[in-house]
Coordinates of C-alpha atoms in Angstrom, one line a residue:
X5 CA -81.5 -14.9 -49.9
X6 CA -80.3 -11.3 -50.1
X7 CA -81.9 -10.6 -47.2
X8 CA -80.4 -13.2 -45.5
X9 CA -76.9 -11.9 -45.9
X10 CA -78.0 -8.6 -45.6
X11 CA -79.0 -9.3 -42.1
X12 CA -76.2 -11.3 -41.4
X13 CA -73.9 -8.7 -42.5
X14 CA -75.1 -6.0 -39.9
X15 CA -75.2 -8.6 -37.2
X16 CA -71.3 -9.2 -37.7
X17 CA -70.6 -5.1 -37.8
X18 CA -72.5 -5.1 -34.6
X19 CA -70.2 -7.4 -33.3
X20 CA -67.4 -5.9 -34.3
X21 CA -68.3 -2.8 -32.7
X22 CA -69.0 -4.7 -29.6
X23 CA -65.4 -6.1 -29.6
X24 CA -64.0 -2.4 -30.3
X25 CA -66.2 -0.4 -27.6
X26 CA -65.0 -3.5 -24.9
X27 CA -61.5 -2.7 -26.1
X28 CA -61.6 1.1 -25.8
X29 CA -63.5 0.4 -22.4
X30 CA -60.0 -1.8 -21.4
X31 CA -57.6 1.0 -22.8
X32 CA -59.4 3.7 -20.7
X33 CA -59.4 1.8 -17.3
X34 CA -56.2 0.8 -17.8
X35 CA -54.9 3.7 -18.4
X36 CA -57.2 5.7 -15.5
X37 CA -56.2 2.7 -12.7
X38 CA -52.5 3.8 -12.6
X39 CA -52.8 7.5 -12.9
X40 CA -55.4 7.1 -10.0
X41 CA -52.5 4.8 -8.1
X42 CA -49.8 7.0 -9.1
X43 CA -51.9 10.3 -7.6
X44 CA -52.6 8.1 -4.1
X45 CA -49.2 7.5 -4.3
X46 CA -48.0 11.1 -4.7
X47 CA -50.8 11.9 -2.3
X48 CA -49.3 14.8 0.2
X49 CA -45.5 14.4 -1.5
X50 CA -45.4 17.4 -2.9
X51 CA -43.3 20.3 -2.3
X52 CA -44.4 24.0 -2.0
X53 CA -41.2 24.9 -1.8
X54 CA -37.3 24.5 -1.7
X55 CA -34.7 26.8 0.0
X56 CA -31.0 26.3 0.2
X57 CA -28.5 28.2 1.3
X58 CA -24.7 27.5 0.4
X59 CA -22.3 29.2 1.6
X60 CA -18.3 28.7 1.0
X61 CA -15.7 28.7 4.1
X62 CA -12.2 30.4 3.7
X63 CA -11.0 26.9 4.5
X64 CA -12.6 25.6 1.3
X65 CA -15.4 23.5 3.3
X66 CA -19.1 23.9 2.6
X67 CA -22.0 24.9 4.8
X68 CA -25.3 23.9 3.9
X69 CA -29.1 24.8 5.1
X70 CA -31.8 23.1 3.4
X71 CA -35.6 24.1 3.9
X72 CA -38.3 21.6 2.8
X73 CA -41.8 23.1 2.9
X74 CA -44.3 20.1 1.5
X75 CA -48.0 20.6 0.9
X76 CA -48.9 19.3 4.3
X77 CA -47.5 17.1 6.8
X78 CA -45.3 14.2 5.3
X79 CA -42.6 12.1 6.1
X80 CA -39.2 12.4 5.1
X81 CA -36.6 10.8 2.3
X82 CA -34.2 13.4 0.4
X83 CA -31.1 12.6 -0.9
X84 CA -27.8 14.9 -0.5
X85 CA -25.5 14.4 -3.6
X86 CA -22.3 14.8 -1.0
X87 CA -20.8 13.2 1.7
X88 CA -22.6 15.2 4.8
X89 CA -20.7 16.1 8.3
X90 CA -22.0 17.4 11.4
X91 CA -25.9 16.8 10.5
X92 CA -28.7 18.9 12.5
X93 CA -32.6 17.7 10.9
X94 CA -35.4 20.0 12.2
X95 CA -39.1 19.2 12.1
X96 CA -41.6 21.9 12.2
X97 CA -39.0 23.9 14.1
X98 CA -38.0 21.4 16.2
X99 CA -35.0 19.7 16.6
X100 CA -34.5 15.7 16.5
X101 CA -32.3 13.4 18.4
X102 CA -30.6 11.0 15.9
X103 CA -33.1 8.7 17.2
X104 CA -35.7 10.2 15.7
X105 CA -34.0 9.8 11.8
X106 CA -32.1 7.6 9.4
X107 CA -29.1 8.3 7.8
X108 CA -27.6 6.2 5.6
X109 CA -24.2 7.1 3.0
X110 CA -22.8 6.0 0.1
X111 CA -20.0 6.8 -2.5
X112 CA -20.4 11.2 -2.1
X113 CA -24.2 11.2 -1.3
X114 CA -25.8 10.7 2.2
X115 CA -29.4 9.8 2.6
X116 CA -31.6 11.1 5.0
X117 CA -35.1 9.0 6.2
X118 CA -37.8 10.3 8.9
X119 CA -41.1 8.6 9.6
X120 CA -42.2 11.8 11.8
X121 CA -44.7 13.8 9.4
X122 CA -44.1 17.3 9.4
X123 CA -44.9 20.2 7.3
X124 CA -41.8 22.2 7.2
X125 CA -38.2 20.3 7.5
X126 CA -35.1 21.9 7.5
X127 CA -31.5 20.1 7.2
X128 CA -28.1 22.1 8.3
X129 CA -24.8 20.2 7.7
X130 CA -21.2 20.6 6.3
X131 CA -19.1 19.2 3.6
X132 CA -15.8 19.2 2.6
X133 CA -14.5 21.0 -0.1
X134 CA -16.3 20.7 -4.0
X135 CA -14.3 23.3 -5.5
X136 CA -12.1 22.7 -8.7
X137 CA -9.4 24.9 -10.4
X138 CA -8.9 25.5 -14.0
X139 CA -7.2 27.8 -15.5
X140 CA -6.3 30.2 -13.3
X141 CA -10.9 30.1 -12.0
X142 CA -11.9 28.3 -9.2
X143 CA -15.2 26.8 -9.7
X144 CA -18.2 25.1 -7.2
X145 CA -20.9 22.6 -8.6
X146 CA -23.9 21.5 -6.7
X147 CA -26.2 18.9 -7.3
X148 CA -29.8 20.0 -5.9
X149 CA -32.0 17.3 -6.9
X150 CA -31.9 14.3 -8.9
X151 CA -34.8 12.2 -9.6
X152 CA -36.2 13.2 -6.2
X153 CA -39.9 11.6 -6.3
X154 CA -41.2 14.8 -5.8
X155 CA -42.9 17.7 -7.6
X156 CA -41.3 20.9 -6.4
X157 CA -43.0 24.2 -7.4
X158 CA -40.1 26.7 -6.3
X159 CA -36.7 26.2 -5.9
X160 CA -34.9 29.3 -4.5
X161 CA -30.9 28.8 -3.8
X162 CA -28.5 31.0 -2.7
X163 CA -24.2 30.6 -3.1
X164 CA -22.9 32.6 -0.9
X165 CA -18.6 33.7 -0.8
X166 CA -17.0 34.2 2.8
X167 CA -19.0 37.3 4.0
X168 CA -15.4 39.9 4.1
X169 CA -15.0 39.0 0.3
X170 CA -16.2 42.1 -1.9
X171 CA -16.3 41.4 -5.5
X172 CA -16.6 44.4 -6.6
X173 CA -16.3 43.4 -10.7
X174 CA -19.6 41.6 -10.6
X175 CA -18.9 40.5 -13.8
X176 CA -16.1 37.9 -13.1
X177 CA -19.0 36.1 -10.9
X178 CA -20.0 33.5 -13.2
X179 CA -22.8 31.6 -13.2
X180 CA -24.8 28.9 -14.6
X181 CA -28.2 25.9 -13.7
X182 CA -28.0 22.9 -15.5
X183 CA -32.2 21.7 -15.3
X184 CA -33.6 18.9 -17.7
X185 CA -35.8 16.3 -17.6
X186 CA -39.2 19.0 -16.4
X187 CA -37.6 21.5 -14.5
X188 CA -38.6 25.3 -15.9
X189 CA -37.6 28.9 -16.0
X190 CA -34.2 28.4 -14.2
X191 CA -32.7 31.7 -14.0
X192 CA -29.7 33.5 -12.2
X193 CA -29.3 36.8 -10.7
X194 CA -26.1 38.6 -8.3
X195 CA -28.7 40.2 -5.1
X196 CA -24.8 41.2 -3.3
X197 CA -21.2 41.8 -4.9
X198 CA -20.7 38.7 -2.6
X199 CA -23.8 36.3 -4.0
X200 CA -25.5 34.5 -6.2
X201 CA -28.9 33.5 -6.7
X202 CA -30.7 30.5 -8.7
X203 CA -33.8 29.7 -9.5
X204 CA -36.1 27.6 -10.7
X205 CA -40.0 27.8 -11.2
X206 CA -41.3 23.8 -11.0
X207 CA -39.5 21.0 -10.6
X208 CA -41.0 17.6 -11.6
X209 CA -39.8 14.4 -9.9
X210 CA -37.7 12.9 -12.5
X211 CA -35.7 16.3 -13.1
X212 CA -32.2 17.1 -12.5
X213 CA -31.0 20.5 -11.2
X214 CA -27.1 21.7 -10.6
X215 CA -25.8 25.1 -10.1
X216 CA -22.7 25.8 -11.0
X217 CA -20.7 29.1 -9.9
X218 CA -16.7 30.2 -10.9
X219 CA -14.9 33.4 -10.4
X220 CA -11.6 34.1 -10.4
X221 CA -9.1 32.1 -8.6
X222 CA -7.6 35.7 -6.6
X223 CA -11.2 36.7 -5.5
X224 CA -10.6 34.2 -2.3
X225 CA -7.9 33.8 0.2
X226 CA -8.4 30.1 1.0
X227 CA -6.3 28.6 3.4
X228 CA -3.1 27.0 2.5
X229 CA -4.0 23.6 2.4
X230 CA -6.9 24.4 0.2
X231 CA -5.0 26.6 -2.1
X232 CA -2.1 23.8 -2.4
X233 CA -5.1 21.3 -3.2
X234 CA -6.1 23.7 -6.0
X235 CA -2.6 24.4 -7.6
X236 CA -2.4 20.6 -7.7
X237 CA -5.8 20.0 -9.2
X238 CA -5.3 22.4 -12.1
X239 CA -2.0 20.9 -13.4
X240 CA -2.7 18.7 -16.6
X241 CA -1.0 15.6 -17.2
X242 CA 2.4 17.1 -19.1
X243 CA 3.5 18.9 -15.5
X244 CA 2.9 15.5 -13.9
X245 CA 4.4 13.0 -16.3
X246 CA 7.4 15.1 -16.0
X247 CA 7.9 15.5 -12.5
X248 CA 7.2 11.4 -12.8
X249 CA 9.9 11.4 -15.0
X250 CA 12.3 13.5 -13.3
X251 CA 11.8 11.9 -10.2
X252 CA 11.7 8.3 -11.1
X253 CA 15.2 9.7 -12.9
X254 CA 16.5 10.8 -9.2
X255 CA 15.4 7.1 -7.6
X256 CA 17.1 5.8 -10.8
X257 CA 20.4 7.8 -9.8
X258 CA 20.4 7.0 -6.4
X259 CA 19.7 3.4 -7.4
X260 CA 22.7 3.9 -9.6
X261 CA 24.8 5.4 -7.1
X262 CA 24.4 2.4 -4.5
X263 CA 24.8 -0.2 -7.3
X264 CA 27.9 1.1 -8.1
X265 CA 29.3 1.5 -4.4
X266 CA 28.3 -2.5 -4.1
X267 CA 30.2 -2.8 -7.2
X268 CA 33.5 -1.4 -6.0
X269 CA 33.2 -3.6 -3.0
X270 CA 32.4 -6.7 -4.5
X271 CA 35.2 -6.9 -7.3
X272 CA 36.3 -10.1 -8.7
X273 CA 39.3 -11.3 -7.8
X274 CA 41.5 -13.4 -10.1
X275 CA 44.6 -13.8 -8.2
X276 CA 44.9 -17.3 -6.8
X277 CA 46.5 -17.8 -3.2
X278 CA 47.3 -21.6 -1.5
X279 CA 47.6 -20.4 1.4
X280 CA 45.1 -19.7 4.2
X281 CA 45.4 -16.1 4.6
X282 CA 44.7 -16.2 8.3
X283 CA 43.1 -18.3 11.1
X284 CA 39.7 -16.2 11.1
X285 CA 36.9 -17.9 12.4
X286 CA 34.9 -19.4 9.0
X287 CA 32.2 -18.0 9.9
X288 CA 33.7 -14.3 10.0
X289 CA 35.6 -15.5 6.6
X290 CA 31.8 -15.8 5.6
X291 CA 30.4 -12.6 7.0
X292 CA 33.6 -10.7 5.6
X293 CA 32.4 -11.5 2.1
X294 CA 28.9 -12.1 2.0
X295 CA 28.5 -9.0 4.6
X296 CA 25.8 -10.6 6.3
X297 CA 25.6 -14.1 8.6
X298 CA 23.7 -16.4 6.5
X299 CA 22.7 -20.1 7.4
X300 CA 26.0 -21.4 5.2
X301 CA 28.3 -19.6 7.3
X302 CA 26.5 -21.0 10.6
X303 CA 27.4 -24.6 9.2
X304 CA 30.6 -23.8 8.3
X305 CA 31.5 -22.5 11.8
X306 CA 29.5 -26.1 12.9
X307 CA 31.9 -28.2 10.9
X308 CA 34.9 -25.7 12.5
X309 CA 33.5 -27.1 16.0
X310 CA 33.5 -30.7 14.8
X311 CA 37.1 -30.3 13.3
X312 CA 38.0 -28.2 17.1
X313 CA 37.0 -31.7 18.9
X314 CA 33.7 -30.6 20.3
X315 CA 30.7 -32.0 18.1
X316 CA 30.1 -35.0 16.4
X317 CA 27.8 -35.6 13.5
X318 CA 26.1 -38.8 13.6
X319 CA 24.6 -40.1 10.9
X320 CA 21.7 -43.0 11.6
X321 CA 18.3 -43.8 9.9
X322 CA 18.8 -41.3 7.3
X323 CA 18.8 -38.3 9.5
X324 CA 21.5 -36.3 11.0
X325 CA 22.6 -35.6 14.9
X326 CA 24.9 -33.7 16.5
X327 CA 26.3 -34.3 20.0
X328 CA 28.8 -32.3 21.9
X329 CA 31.9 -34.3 22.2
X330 CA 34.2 -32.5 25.2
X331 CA 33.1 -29.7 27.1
X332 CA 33.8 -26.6 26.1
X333 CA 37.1 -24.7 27.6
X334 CA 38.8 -21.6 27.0
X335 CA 39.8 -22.0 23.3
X336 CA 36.4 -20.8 22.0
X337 CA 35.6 -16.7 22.0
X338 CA 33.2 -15.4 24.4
X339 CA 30.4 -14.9 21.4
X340 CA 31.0 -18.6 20.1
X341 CA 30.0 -20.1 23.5
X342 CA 27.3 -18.5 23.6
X343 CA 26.4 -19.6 19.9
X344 CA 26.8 -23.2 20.6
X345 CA 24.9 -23.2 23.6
X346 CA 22.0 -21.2 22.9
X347 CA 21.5 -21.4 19.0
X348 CA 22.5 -25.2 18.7
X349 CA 21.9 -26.3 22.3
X350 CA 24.2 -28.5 22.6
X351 CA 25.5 -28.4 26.0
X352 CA 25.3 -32.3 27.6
X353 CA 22.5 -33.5 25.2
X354 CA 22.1 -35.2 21.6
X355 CA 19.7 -32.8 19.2
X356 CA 18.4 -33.9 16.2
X357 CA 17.6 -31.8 13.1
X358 CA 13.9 -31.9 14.4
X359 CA 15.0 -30.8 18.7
X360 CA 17.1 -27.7 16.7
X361 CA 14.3 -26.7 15.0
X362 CA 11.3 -27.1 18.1
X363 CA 14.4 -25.5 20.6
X364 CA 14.7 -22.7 17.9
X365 CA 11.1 -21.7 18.1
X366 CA 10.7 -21.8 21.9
X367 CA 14.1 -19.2 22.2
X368 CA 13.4 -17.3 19.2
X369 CA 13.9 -13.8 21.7
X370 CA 16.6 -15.2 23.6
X371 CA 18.6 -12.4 24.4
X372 CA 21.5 -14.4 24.7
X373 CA 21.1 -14.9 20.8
X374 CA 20.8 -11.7 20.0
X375 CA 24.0 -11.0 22.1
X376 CA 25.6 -13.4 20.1
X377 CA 24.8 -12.3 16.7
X378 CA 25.4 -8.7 17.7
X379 CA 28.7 -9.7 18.9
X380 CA 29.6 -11.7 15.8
X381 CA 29.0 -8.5 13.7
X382 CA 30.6 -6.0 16.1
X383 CA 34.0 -8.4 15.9
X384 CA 34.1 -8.2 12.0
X385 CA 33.7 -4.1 12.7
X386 CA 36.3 -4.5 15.7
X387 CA 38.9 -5.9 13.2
X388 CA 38.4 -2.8 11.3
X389 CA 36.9 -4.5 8.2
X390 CA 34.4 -2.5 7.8
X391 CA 33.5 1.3 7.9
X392 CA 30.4 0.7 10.2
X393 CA 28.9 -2.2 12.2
X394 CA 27.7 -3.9 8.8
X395 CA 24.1 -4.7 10.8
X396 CA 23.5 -0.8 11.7
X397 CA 24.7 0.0 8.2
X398 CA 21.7 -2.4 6.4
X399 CA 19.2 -1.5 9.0
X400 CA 19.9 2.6 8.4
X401 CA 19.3 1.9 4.2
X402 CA 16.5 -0.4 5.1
X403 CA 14.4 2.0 7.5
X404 CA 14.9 5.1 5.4
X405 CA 14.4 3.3 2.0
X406 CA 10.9 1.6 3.7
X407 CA 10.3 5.6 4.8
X408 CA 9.7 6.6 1.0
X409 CA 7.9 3.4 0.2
X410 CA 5.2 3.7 2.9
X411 CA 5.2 7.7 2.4
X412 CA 4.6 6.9 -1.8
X413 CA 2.1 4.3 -0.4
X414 CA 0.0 7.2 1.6
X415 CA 0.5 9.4 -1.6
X416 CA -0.9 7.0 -3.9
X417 CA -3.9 6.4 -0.8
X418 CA -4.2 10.4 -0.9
X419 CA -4.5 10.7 -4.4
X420 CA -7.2 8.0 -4.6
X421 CA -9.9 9.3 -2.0
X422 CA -9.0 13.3 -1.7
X423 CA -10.5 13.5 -5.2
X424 CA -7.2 15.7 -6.5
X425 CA -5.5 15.3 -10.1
X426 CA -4.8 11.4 -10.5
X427 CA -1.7 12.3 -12.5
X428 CA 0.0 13.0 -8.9
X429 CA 0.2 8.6 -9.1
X430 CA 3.1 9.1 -11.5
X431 CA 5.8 10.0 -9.2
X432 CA 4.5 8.3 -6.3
X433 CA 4.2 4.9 -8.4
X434 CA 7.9 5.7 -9.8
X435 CA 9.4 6.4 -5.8
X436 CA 7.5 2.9 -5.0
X437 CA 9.0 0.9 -7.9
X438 CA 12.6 2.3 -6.8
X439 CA 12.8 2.1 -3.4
X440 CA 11.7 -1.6 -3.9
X441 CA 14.7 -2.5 -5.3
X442 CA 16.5 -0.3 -3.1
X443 CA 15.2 -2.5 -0.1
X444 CA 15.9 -5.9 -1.9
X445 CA 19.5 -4.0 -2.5
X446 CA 20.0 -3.0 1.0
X447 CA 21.8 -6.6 2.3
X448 CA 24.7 -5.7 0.1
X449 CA 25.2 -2.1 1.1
X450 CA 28.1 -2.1 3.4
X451 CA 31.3 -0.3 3.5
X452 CA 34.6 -1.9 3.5
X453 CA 37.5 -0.3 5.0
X454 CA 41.1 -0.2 2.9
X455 CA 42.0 -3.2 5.3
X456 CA 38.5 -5.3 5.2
X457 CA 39.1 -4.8 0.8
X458 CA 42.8 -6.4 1.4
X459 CA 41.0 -8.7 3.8
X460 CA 38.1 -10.1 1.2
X461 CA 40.3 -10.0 -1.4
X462 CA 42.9 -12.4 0.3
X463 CA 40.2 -14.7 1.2
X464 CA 38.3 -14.8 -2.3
X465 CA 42.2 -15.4 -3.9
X466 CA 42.0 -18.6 -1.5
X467 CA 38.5 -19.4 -2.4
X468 CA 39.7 -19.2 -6.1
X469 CA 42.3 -21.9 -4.9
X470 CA 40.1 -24.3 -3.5
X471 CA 37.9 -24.8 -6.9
X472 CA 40.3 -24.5 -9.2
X473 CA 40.1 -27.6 -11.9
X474 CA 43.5 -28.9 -10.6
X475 CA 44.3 -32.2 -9.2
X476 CA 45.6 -32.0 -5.6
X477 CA 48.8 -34.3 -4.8
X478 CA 48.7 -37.7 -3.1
X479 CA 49.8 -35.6 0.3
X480 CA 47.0 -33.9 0.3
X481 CA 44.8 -36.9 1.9
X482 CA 47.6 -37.9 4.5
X483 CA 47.9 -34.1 5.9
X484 CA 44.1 -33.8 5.8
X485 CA 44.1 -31.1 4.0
X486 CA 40.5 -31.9 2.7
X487 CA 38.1 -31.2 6.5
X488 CA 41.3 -28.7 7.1
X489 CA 39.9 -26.4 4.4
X490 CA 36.4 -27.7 4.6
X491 CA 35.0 -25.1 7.1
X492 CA 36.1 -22.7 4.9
X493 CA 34.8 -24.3 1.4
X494 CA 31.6 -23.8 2.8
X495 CA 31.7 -20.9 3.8
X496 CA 32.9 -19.1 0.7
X497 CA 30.7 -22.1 -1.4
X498 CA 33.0 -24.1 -2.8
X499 CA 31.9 -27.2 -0.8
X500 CA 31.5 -29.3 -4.1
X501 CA 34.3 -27.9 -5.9
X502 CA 37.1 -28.5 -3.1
X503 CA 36.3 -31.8 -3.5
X504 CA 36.2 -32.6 -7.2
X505 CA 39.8 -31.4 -6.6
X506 CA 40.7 -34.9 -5.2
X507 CA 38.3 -36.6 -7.5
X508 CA 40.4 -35.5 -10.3
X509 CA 43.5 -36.6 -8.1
X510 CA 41.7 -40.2 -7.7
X511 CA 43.1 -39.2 -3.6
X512 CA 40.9 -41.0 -1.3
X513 CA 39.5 -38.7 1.7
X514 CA 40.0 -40.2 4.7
X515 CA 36.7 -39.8 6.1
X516 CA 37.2 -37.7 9.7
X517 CA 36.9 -38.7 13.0
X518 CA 34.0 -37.0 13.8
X519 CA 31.5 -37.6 11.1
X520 CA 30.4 -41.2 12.5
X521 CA 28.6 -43.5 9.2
X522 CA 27.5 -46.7 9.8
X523 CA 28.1 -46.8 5.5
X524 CA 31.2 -47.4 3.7
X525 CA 31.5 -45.9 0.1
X526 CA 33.8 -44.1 -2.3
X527 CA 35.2 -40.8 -1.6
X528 CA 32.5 -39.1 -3.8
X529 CA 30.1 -40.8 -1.5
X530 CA 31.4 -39.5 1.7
X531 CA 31.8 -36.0 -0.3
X532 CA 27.8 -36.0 -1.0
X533 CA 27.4 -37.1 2.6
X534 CA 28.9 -33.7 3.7
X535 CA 27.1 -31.6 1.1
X536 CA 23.7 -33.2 1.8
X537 CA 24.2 -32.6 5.5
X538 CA 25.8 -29.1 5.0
X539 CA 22.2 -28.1 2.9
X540 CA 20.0 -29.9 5.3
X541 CA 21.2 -27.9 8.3
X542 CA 21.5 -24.4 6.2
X543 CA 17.6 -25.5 5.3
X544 CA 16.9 -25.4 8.6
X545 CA 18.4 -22.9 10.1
X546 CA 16.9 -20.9 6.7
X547 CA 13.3 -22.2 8.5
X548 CA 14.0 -20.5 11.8
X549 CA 13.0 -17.6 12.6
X550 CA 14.5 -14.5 14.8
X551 CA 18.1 -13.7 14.8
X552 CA 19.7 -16.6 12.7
X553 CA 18.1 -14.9 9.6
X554 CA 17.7 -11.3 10.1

C-alpha cells in the first residue's frame, strides 16, 4: 500500500514538472517571437549618425541643415518639431522634385515621408523665429528628436549666431540639452566666440533631446520687427493689465465725451407750445429730432400726402392700399416727388402693402432713391439746423469707430497665431468692447446748430402739447384739428396720445375724407385704425432694404 502512494506521488511531481517546463517553454517563445519581430522590424532603421546645423538670422528667422546617415539604404519618415519653409530633401547627394516626397504639417511640426531608399539624406529649410525674451536674455529652444523610431548612435548639433557677431565674453553664451528617456552623455562645448556645440553619444527611439541656448539680449542686433516682438514677449502680465486699464479708461472717456455731446442735444423740454411752430414738412419735423429718417417719419410724411389731397388709404379685406388721388403739381418740393414716385410708386396705379414691398426690392439701388434721401438730409442741413449734413456726420463716427474695431479684431488675430505674450488681448478686447458701443451710439451723434436747438426745442414743446392729459374742446372736431396735427403726432410719436386727448373730451373724430372704411365704429375705433395702419406700413418699410433704412 505504501508503495502504491509512493509511486503515485512521483508520478504527480512528474507531472507537475511537465506542466512547469511547458510553461517556461511558452514564457521563452513568447518573449523571443517579438524581440525577433521587433529586430525585423528595426531591420536597416538605424541611424549612424545625426548632424544639424542651426544657425540664427539677424532677422530672427532660422536656418536649418539636417544630415541623416542610416546603417544602409532606408527610406525616409522624420519629424521637424517646427513649422518648415522653403524645404530642399537630398538623397544620396541628390536632389528630389517634390514629387519624389511627402510632406505633411500640423500645429508647429512638419513631417517629412520618402519611399526612395537611400543611405545618406540631408534636409535644408527655414523657420520663423523660436526665440523668447526674458529678463533682459534672449533665448532659442530646439526640439531634435522626439520619440523618433530610431536608434541614433551620434548626434552632433551645432547653434550658430549671425556670422559678424563676436562674443567675445564666452561666458554669457549659455547653454544647456535636455535628453531622457535613453539618450547618453549629452554634453556642450563653445568651438567659436560665435558657437555652440551639443552632443549626444546614443540616442534610443523613445528618447527626447532639446537644446537650449541664451545670451544676452545686446549680443544681437535683430531687426526691428524682431526686437519689438521681443520687448513685447518679455512684459509680464502687470505692464499689460495696465495698459488694458488705461486704455479701456481712454475708450471709456471718449465714450463719455460723445454721450455727453448727445446729451446736450437731446434735452428735455418741458415747456408746452399749442401752436404749430412752423409748416415744416413732418417728415423733416421727424428727422430734426430723431436726426435720422426712420420708417415713422416716412408714414408721417404719407399721411401729410393723404391730408395734401393726393393719396388715399383704402381699407378692404383686412389689408391696407394706397392710391394716388390727383396728380401731382407744383405744391410738392422737388425731393418729395421724387419720394412718392420712386419709394411708394404711386404714380397712376393702386399698391398694396405686398406691390410696395416686391417694388422695393426690385429698386433697392435706384439712384433716384438715393437722390431723394440725400436730398431730404441736405434740406434739414440747408435750413441751417444742423452743424453738418447729419448723414456725413454718422457715417464719419461710424467708419472711424469700425477702423479700431477691425484693427482690435487683427490684434486679438495677431496675438493668437504670432505666438507673442497673450496679455497683449487686454487692450485689444477693451478697444473692441468700446468701440461697440460707440457704433451702436453713432445714429445719435449729430451736431445741432444754435438755430436747429431753437428749432427741436419748439417742435418737442408742441409735441408736449399734443399728449398732454387734457381734454380738447368740442371745436376741436369741427376745425379738424385731429388729421391737421396727425402727420405730426406720428412723427414725433404721439399717435396714440393726440388721440386719447379727444377720448377724454368724449369729441367724436370725424373720420377724414381720404381714409375710405367700409366699417363704422366709435372714434377709438377709427383711432386704432390709423395706428394699426401707421405700424403696419413703418413694419414694412423697417423690412426694406437700401436707402429707406440706412
Amino acid at each position: 500500500m505504501m508503495k502504491v502512494m509512493r509511486v503515485r506521488g512521483l508520478s504527480l511531481i512528474k507531472r507537475l514538472e511537465r506542466v512547469v517546463r511547458v510553461l517556461c517553454l511558452a514564457m521563452i517563445v513568447g518573449f523571443l517571437i517579438p524581440t525577433a519581430v521587433k529586430a525585423q522590424t528595426n531591420t536597416g532603421q538605424s541611424i549612424n549618425s545625426l548632424v544639424i546645423d542651426v544657425g540664427l538670422n539677424k532677422n530672427g528667422t532660422i536656418s536649418v541643415e539636417q544630415n541623416i546617415a542610416f546603417l544602409g539604404q532606408s527610406p525616409l519618415k522624420w519629424q521637424l518639431f517646427s513649422v518648415a519653409k522653403n524645404i530642399q530633401l537630398q538623397a544620396d547627394g541628390q536632389s528630389l522634385e517634390s514629387s519624389g516626397y511627402q510632406i505633411q504639417r500640423g500645429h508647429n511640426q512638419t513631417s517629412i515621408s520618402s519611399q526612395i531608399r537611400a543611405e545618406n539624406w540631408k534636409i535644408i529649410y527655414e523657420t520663423s523665429s523660436s526665440l523668447i525674451r526674458h529678463n533682459q536674455t534672449d533665448q532659442l529652444f530646439y526640439k531634435v528628436v522626439q520619440q523618433s523610431g530610431y536608434s541614433i548612435n551620434s548626434i552632433r548639433l551645432t547653434f550658430s549666431l549671425p556670422s559678424d557677431v563676436v562674443a567675445n565674453d564666452q561666458q554669457g553664451l549659455y547653454r544647456n540639452v535636455y535628453a531622457i528617456q535613453g539618450a547618453y552623455n549629452p554634453q556642450t562645448s563653445l568651438p567659436q566666440n560665435n558657437q555652440i556645440m551639443f552632443t549626444v553619444d546614443g540616442v534610443g527611439p523613445e528618447a527626447l533631446v532639446t537644446i537650449s541656448a541664451n545670451w544676452p539680449k545686446s549680443v544681437i542686433n535683430l531687426s526691428t520687427y524682431e526686437e519689438t516682438r521681443l520687448s513685447l514677449l518679455d512684459l509680464e502680465i502687470l505692464p499689460w493689465l495696465s495698459i488694458g486699464v488705461i486704455v479701456l479708461l481712454l475708450n471709456l472717456l471718449v465714450l463719455w465725451r460723445l454721450r455727453l455731446v448727445q446729451n446736450r442735444s437731446e434735452e428735455a423740454v418741458a415747456r408746452v407750445s399749442p401752436q404749430q411752430p412752423s409748416r415744416l414738412s413732418p417728415l423733416l419735423v421727424g428727422v430734426l429730432v430723431e436726426k435720422k429718417i426712420y420708417p415713422r417719419e416716412l408714414v408721417a410724411l404719407l399721411v401729410d400726402f393723404c391730408q395734401r389731397g393726393y393719396i388715399v388709404i383704402l381699407k378692404k379685406g383686412g389689408s391696407y392700399y394706397l392710391s394716388q388721388r390727383k396728380a401731382l403739381d407744383v405744391g410738392l418740393e422737388p425731393w418729395e416727388r421724387e419720394l412718392i414716385e420712386e419709394v411708394f410708386t404711386l404714380t397712376n396705379r393702386r399698391v398694396s402693402p405686398e406691390q410696395i414691398e416686391e417694388i422695393s426690392k426690385r429698386t433697392l439701388f435706384s439712384p433716384k432713391i438715393k437722390a431723394a434721401f440725400s436730398q431730404i438730409y441736405q434740406v434739414v442741413t440747408d435750413k441751417q439746423f444742423f452743424a453738418e449734413n447729419p448723414h456725413i456726420t454718422r457715417v464719419r463716427y461710424k467708419l472711424i469707430a469700425l477702423g479700431f474695431y477691425f484693427v482690435s479684431i487683427l490684434g486679438a488675430i495677431w496675438v493668437a497665431v504670432s505666438g507673442i505674450s497673450p496679455y497683449l488681448i487686454l487692450p485689444f478686447a477693451s478697444t473692441m468692447l468700446v468701440t461697440y458701443f460707440i457704433i451702436k451710439l453713432t445714429p445719435r451723434l449729430v451736431s445741432y446748430t444754435k438755430l436747429g436747438l431753437q428749432e427741436r426745442e419748439d417742435w418737442l414743446a408742441f409735441a408736449n402739447f399734443l399728449k398732454e392729459p387734457k381734454p380738447l374742446p368740442l371745436e376741436a372736431a369741427r376745425t379738424k384739428v385731429f388729421e391737421t396735427y396727425l402727420a405730426y403726432a406720428i412723427a414725433l410719436n404721439q399717435t396714440e396720445a393726440w388721440a386719447k386727448r379727444f377720448d377724454l373730451s368724449s369729441t367724436l373724430i370725424i373720420k377724414p375724407d381720404w381714409l375710405i372704411t367700409y366699417d363704422e365704429g366709435s372714434t377709438g375705433q377709427f383711432v386704432e385704425e390709423i395706428v394699426n395702419f401707421t405700424e403696419a406700413i413703418s413694419r414694412l418699410i423697417s423690412e426694406m432694404r437700401g436707402p429707406l433704412v440706412s
